[in-house]
Coordinates of C-alpha atoms and ligand atoms in Angstrom, one line a residue:
M14 CA 0.2 -0.3 -0.6
A15 CA 1.2 3.2 -1.0
N16 CA 2.0 5.7 1.9
I17 CA 1.5 9.5 1.1
L18 CA 1.8 12.7 2.9
I19 CA -0.4 15.7 3.0
I20 CA 0.9 18.6 3.9
Y21 CA -1.6 21.8 4.3
T22 CA -1.0 25.2 4.1
G23 CA -4.2 26.8 3.7
G24 CA -6.5 28.5 0.8
T25 CA -9.5 28.1 -0.2
I26 CA -9.7 23.9 -0.1
G27 CA -9.6 24.3 3.8
M28 CA -12.1 27.3 4.4
V29 CA -15.3 27.3 5.7
A30 CA -18.3 29.7 6.3
D31 CA -18.0 32.0 9.6
P32 CA -21.7 31.0 10.2
V33 CA -21.5 34.7 12.8
T34 CA -19.6 36.3 9.7
G35 CA -20.0 34.2 6.8
A36 CA -16.5 35.4 6.5
L37 CA -14.3 32.3 5.4
K38 CA -11.7 30.6 8.0
P39 CA -9.7 27.7 7.2
L40 CA -10.8 24.3 9.1
D41 CA -7.9 22.0 10.8
F42 CA -6.6 18.9 9.1
S43 CA -8.9 16.3 10.9
E44 CA -12.2 18.6 9.9
L45 CA -11.1 18.3 6.5
E46 CA -10.3 14.9 6.1
N47 CA -13.6 14.0 7.5
E48 CA -15.2 16.1 4.9
I49 CA -14.1 13.5 2.0
P50 CA -14.3 10.7 3.8
A51 CA -13.8 9.1 -0.3
L52 CA -9.7 10.1 0.9
K53 CA -10.2 6.9 3.3
Q54 CA -11.5 4.4 0.7
L55 CA -8.4 4.8 -1.5
G56 CA -6.5 2.2 -0.2
V57 CA -3.6 4.4 0.4
E58 CA -1.9 5.1 3.6
I59 CA -2.3 8.3 4.6
S60 CA -0.5 11.1 7.4
H61 CA -0.8 14.6 7.6
Y62 CA 1.3 17.4 8.3
E63 CA -0.7 19.9 9.7
D64 CA 2.0 22.3 11.3
F65 CA 1.6 24.8 9.2
Q66 CA -0.8 27.4 10.2
P67 CA -3.1 26.9 6.9
I68 CA -2.6 30.7 5.4
D69 CA -4.3 32.5 2.4
S70 CA -1.3 32.2 -0.4
S71 CA -1.6 35.9 -1.0
D72 CA 0.5 35.6 2.4
V73 CA 2.9 33.5 0.9
T74 CA 6.5 34.4 1.4
P75 CA 9.6 32.6 0.0
A76 CA 10.5 31.8 3.9
D77 CA 7.6 29.6 3.4
W78 CA 8.6 27.9 0.4
V79 CA 11.9 26.6 2.0
G80 CA 9.9 25.4 5.0
L81 CA 8.0 24.0 2.7
A82 CA 10.8 22.1 0.7
E83 CA 12.1 21.3 4.0
V84 CA 9.5 19.3 5.1
I85 CA 8.9 17.1 1.3
A86 CA 13.2 17.2 1.6
R87 CA 13.4 15.7 5.5
N88 CA 10.5 13.7 4.5
H89 CA 11.3 11.9 0.6
D90 CA 12.5 8.6 1.6
S91 CA 9.8 8.5 4.1
Y92 CA 6.8 8.7 1.4
D93 CA 5.9 7.3 -2.3
G94 CA 3.9 10.8 -2.6
F95 CA 3.3 14.2 -1.4
V96 CA 0.3 16.3 -2.2
V97 CA 0.5 20.0 -1.1
L98 CA -3.2 21.9 -0.3
H99 CA -2.3 25.0 -1.1
G100 CA -3.8 28.2 -2.0
T101 CA -4.9 28.9 -6.2
D102 CA -3.9 32.6 -6.1
T103 CA 0.2 31.5 -6.2
M104 CA -0.3 27.7 -6.0
A105 CA 1.9 28.1 -9.3
W106 CA 5.0 30.3 -7.8
T107 CA 5.4 28.1 -5.0
A108 CA 5.1 24.7 -6.9
S109 CA 7.9 26.2 -9.6
A110 CA 9.8 27.4 -6.6
L111 CA 9.9 24.1 -5.1
S112 CA 9.8 22.4 -8.8
F113 CA 13.9 24.1 -8.5
M114 CA 15.4 23.9 -4.9
L115 CA 13.8 19.9 -5.0
D116 CA 16.8 18.4 -7.0
G117 CA 17.0 15.4 -8.5
L118 CA 13.4 14.2 -7.2
A119 CA 12.2 11.0 -7.1
K120 CA 8.4 11.0 -5.4
P121 CA 5.5 12.5 -6.9
V122 CA 4.8 16.1 -5.4
V123 CA 1.1 17.1 -6.7
F124 CA -0.3 21.0 -5.3
T125 CA -4.0 21.0 -5.8
G126 CA -6.3 23.3 -4.1
S127 CA -10.6 24.4 -4.8
Q128 CA -11.9 27.6 -7.1
I129 CA -15.5 26.8 -3.9
P130 CA -14.5 26.1 -0.3
I131 CA -15.2 22.4 1.4
G132 CA -17.7 23.3 3.3
V133 CA -19.2 24.1 0.8
L134 CA -21.7 21.3 -1.5
R135 CA -21.0 22.2 -5.1
T136 CA -17.0 22.0 -3.7
D137 CA -14.4 21.5 -6.1
G138 CA -12.3 20.4 -3.8
R139 CA -13.3 17.2 -3.6
E140 CA -12.4 15.4 -6.8
N141 CA -9.3 17.2 -6.9
L142 CA -8.0 16.2 -3.3
V143 CA -9.1 13.0 -4.1
T144 CA -7.3 12.3 -7.9
A145 CA -4.0 13.8 -6.6
V146 CA -4.0 11.7 -4.0
E147 CA -4.5 8.6 -6.1
I148 CA -2.7 10.7 -8.8
A149 CA 0.8 10.5 -5.9
A150 CA 0.1 7.3 -5.5
A151 CA -0.2 5.8 -8.4
T152 CA 2.3 3.8 -11.0
P153 CA 3.6 4.9 -13.2
V154 CA 5.2 7.6 -10.5
V155 CA 5.5 10.8 -12.0
P156 CA 8.5 12.4 -10.3
E157 CA 7.7 15.8 -10.2
V158 CA 6.5 19.0 -8.9
S159 CA 3.5 19.4 -10.1
I160 CA -0.2 20.7 -10.2
Y161 CA -3.3 18.7 -10.6
F162 CA -6.6 20.4 -11.0
Q163 CA -10.0 19.6 -12.7
N164 CA -8.8 16.7 -14.5
R165 CA -5.6 18.0 -15.8
L166 CA -2.3 17.1 -14.5
F167 CA 0.5 19.9 -15.6
R168 CA 4.6 20.2 -15.3
A169 CA 4.3 22.9 -12.5
N170 CA 6.7 25.3 -13.9
R171 CA 4.3 25.9 -16.9
T172 CA 1.7 26.4 -14.6
T173 CA -0.6 29.4 -14.7
K174 CA -3.4 30.2 -13.1
W175 CA -5.7 32.0 -15.6
S176 CA -8.9 32.1 -13.8
A177 CA -10.7 33.7 -11.1
E178 CA -14.1 31.9 -11.3
Q179 CA -13.7 29.0 -13.7
L180 CA -13.0 25.4 -11.8
N181 CA -10.0 24.4 -13.8
A182 CA -8.4 28.5 -13.0
F183 CA -4.7 26.7 -14.5
T184 CA -3.7 26.2 -17.7
S185 CA -0.7 25.6 -19.0
E186 CA 0.2 26.9 -22.7
N187 CA 3.6 25.5 -22.9
H188 CA 3.5 21.9 -22.5
P189 CA 0.7 19.4 -23.0
P190 CA -0.8 18.3 -19.8
L191 CA 1.2 15.5 -17.8
A192 CA -1.8 13.4 -16.9
E193 CA -5.7 13.7 -18.2
V194 CA -8.6 12.6 -16.2
G195 CA -11.4 11.4 -16.9
V196 CA -13.2 7.6 -16.6
T197 CA -9.3 6.0 -16.2
I198 CA -5.9 8.3 -15.4
H199 CA -4.5 8.6 -18.9
Y200 CA -0.8 10.0 -18.0
N201 CA 1.2 11.4 -21.1
R202 CA 4.2 9.4 -20.2
E203 CA 6.9 11.3 -22.9
H204 CA 5.8 14.5 -21.8
I205 CA 6.5 13.2 -18.2
L206 CA 10.1 14.0 -16.9
G207 CA 12.3 11.2 -15.5
S208 CA 12.9 10.0 -12.1
G209 CA 15.7 11.7 -10.3
R210 CA 18.8 10.7 -8.6
N211 CA 21.1 11.7 -5.6
F212 CA 18.1 14.4 -4.5
H213 CA 19.0 16.8 -2.2
L214 CA 17.6 20.5 -1.7
R215 CA 19.0 23.5 -2.6
T216 CA 17.7 26.4 -1.3
G217 CA 19.1 29.4 -0.9
L218 CA 16.4 31.9 -2.7
C219 CA 17.5 35.2 -4.1
S220 CA 15.1 38.7 -2.7
D221 CA 16.5 40.7 -4.2
V222 CA 15.0 40.6 -7.6
A223 CA 11.8 42.6 -9.3
L224 CA 9.4 42.4 -12.2
L225 CA 9.5 45.0 -14.4
R226 CA 6.3 44.7 -16.9
L227 CA 6.1 47.0 -20.1
F228 CA 3.0 49.1 -20.6
P229 CA 2.6 51.5 -23.2
G230 CA 3.3 54.8 -21.9
M231 CA 5.8 53.5 -19.4
R232 CA 7.9 56.5 -18.5
R233 CA 11.9 56.4 -18.0
E234 CA 11.4 57.3 -13.9
V235 CA 9.0 54.6 -13.6
M236 CA 12.1 52.6 -15.1
E237 CA 15.2 53.8 -13.4
A238 CA 12.7 53.8 -10.4
T239 CA 12.7 49.9 -10.8
L240 CA 16.2 49.2 -12.0
G241 CA 17.6 51.5 -9.6
V242 CA 16.8 50.2 -6.6
E243 CA 19.4 49.4 -4.0
G244 CA 20.9 46.0 -4.2
L245 CA 18.8 44.8 -6.9
R246 CA 20.2 41.5 -8.9
G247 CA 17.9 40.8 -11.1
V248 CA 15.0 41.8 -13.1
V249 CA 12.8 39.7 -15.2
L250 CA 11.1 41.9 -17.6
Q251 CA 8.0 41.3 -19.4
T252 CA 8.0 42.4 -22.6
F253 CA 5.5 42.4 -25.4
G254 CA 4.2 39.6 -27.7
A255 CA 7.7 38.1 -29.2
G256 CA 9.9 39.8 -27.0
N257 CA 9.5 43.3 -27.6
T258 CA 10.2 46.4 -26.7
P259 CA 10.0 50.8 -27.3
T260 CA 13.0 51.5 -29.2
A261 CA 13.6 54.8 -27.8
G262 CA 17.2 55.7 -27.2
W263 CA 16.7 56.2 -23.4
F264 CA 15.0 53.0 -23.1
F265 CA 18.0 50.8 -24.0
D266 CA 20.3 53.1 -22.5
V267 CA 18.6 52.4 -19.1
L268 CA 18.2 48.9 -19.9
E269 CA 22.2 48.7 -20.5
R270 CA 23.3 50.8 -17.6
A271 CA 21.3 48.4 -15.0
I272 CA 23.5 45.5 -17.4
A273 CA 26.8 47.1 -17.2
G274 CA 25.4 47.6 -13.2
G275 CA 25.8 43.8 -12.9
I276 CA 22.1 43.7 -12.8
V277 CA 20.6 40.6 -14.4
V278 CA 17.9 40.8 -17.1
L279 CA 15.3 37.9 -18.1
N280 CA 12.9 38.3 -21.1
V281 CA 10.0 36.3 -21.0
T282 CA 6.8 37.7 -23.2
Q283 CA 3.2 39.1 -21.2
C284 CA 1.4 36.9 -23.8
I285 CA 0.2 33.4 -21.7
A286 CA 1.0 31.5 -24.8
G287 CA 4.2 31.2 -26.6
G288 CA 7.7 32.8 -26.1
V289 CA 10.4 35.5 -26.8
S290 CA 12.2 35.8 -29.5
P291 CA 14.7 37.6 -31.1
L292 CA 12.1 38.8 -34.5
Y293 CA 11.6 42.0 -35.0
E294 CA 14.5 45.1 -34.4
S295 CA 13.8 45.1 -30.7
G296 CA 14.9 41.3 -29.7
V297 CA 17.7 41.8 -31.4
E298 CA 18.8 44.4 -29.8
L299 CA 18.0 43.0 -25.8
S300 CA 19.9 40.4 -27.0
R301 CA 23.2 42.2 -27.9
L302 CA 22.7 44.3 -24.5
G303 CA 23.3 40.5 -22.8
V304 CA 19.2 40.4 -21.6
V305 CA 18.9 36.5 -21.2
S306 CA 16.3 35.2 -23.2
G307 CA 13.6 33.2 -20.5
R308 CA 11.6 31.7 -23.9
D309 CA 8.9 30.7 -23.5
M310 CA 9.1 30.2 -19.4
T311 CA 6.2 31.0 -17.5
L312 CA 6.3 34.5 -15.5
E313 CA 6.6 31.9 -12.4
A314 CA 9.0 30.2 -13.3
A315 CA 11.2 32.9 -14.8
M316 CA 10.8 34.7 -11.2
T317 CA 11.6 31.4 -9.0
K318 CA 14.1 30.2 -11.6
L319 CA 16.0 34.0 -11.4
M320 CA 15.4 33.8 -7.5
W321 CA 16.6 30.4 -7.4
V322 CA 19.8 30.9 -9.5
L323 CA 21.3 34.2 -8.6
G324 CA 20.8 32.1 -4.4
R325 CA 23.3 29.9 -5.8
N326 CA 25.8 33.6 -6.2
L327 CA 28.2 31.9 -8.9
P328 CA 29.8 33.7 -11.8
H329 CA 27.6 35.8 -13.8
N330 CA 28.8 33.7 -16.7
E331 CA 27.4 30.7 -14.9
T332 CA 23.9 32.6 -13.8
V333 CA 23.1 32.9 -17.3
R334 CA 23.8 29.9 -18.9
L335 CA 22.0 27.7 -15.7
L336 CA 19.0 30.9 -16.3
E337 CA 19.2 29.6 -19.9
T338 CA 19.1 26.0 -19.9
P339 CA 16.4 24.3 -19.3
L340 CA 17.1 22.7 -15.5
R341 CA 13.4 21.1 -14.5
G342 CA 11.3 20.8 -17.4
E343 CA 10.6 25.0 -17.1
M344 CA 11.9 26.2 -21.1
S345 CA 10.8 24.1 -24.2
Ligands
LIG5 N1 -7.3 33.3 -1.9 C1 -7.4 32.0 -1.9 C2 -5.7 30.9 -1.8 O1 -5.3 31.7 -3.0 C3 -7.7 31.3 -3.2 C4 -8.4 29.6 -3.2 O2 -7.5 28.6 -2.3 O3 -8.5 29.6 -4.5 O4 -5.3 31.2 -0.9

């Protein structure tokens, strides 16, 4: 019998409405388990880790990512798989960060949550949790950090929350689902990473990073203020379309100065599908300045990868090489 560790961190999946105020409040895990009796019928030995104070995922910080990764690393050899219950709002961020920190992962780490609280009759949390446990316990093993939501299992670092309303809240536009769930669970084996060897935890995330999302009419001062933050070491530049930017001279000057000052600039697209490539004049200029291409990475993967790579304090060339190299299947 497979043994699975469920780690409860908070989010809508564990919420019920306070009978007095109507505000949503978190349940403790034993109540959550009682809400889903089917969990006990899966033929899986379930343990739970509930030392985290359940929080809304908008409050999650990189320190929480590290704490979660440490729990999984400590238990990696004792369980067949892990299910992490997490708020949907920043689930793709946490799961992407973990995909980098859990190096050589050999066990499934399946994130799930819900759009409708577990205490509500029409909740999507019940199916999400039951199937996530089934996948975490299954053969073939999916030895990746993944997100299971509404019938599809995605590679975590390819996933984005695209809808605040739909029950299929997540999408992975640049990589096919790892599994699709209908009457049976169909695993797309050719898209699943091979099992890692020599598992080890690599934490050390650099928080001296920023996101600069372009918009038409952005003032030079806005860009200078962002890139001028003291101690800044890296920035994700979210460009238009296939990696395009304004072609004004000042724009490239500000960027060039930042790069000369040692700031690593990683370019990803604002589009939800596709990636950046130096097709147009501005894209070619970015490459000339030393802007690193994030290709088809999601914003969540790009930011967390940048934090993780910078956290290793490597020489500049090596930092750039790692950013350009697919490490956990996060880019094509
Ligand atoms: N605000 C909640 C959270 O991310 C939303 C959810 O879980 O769906 O924690």
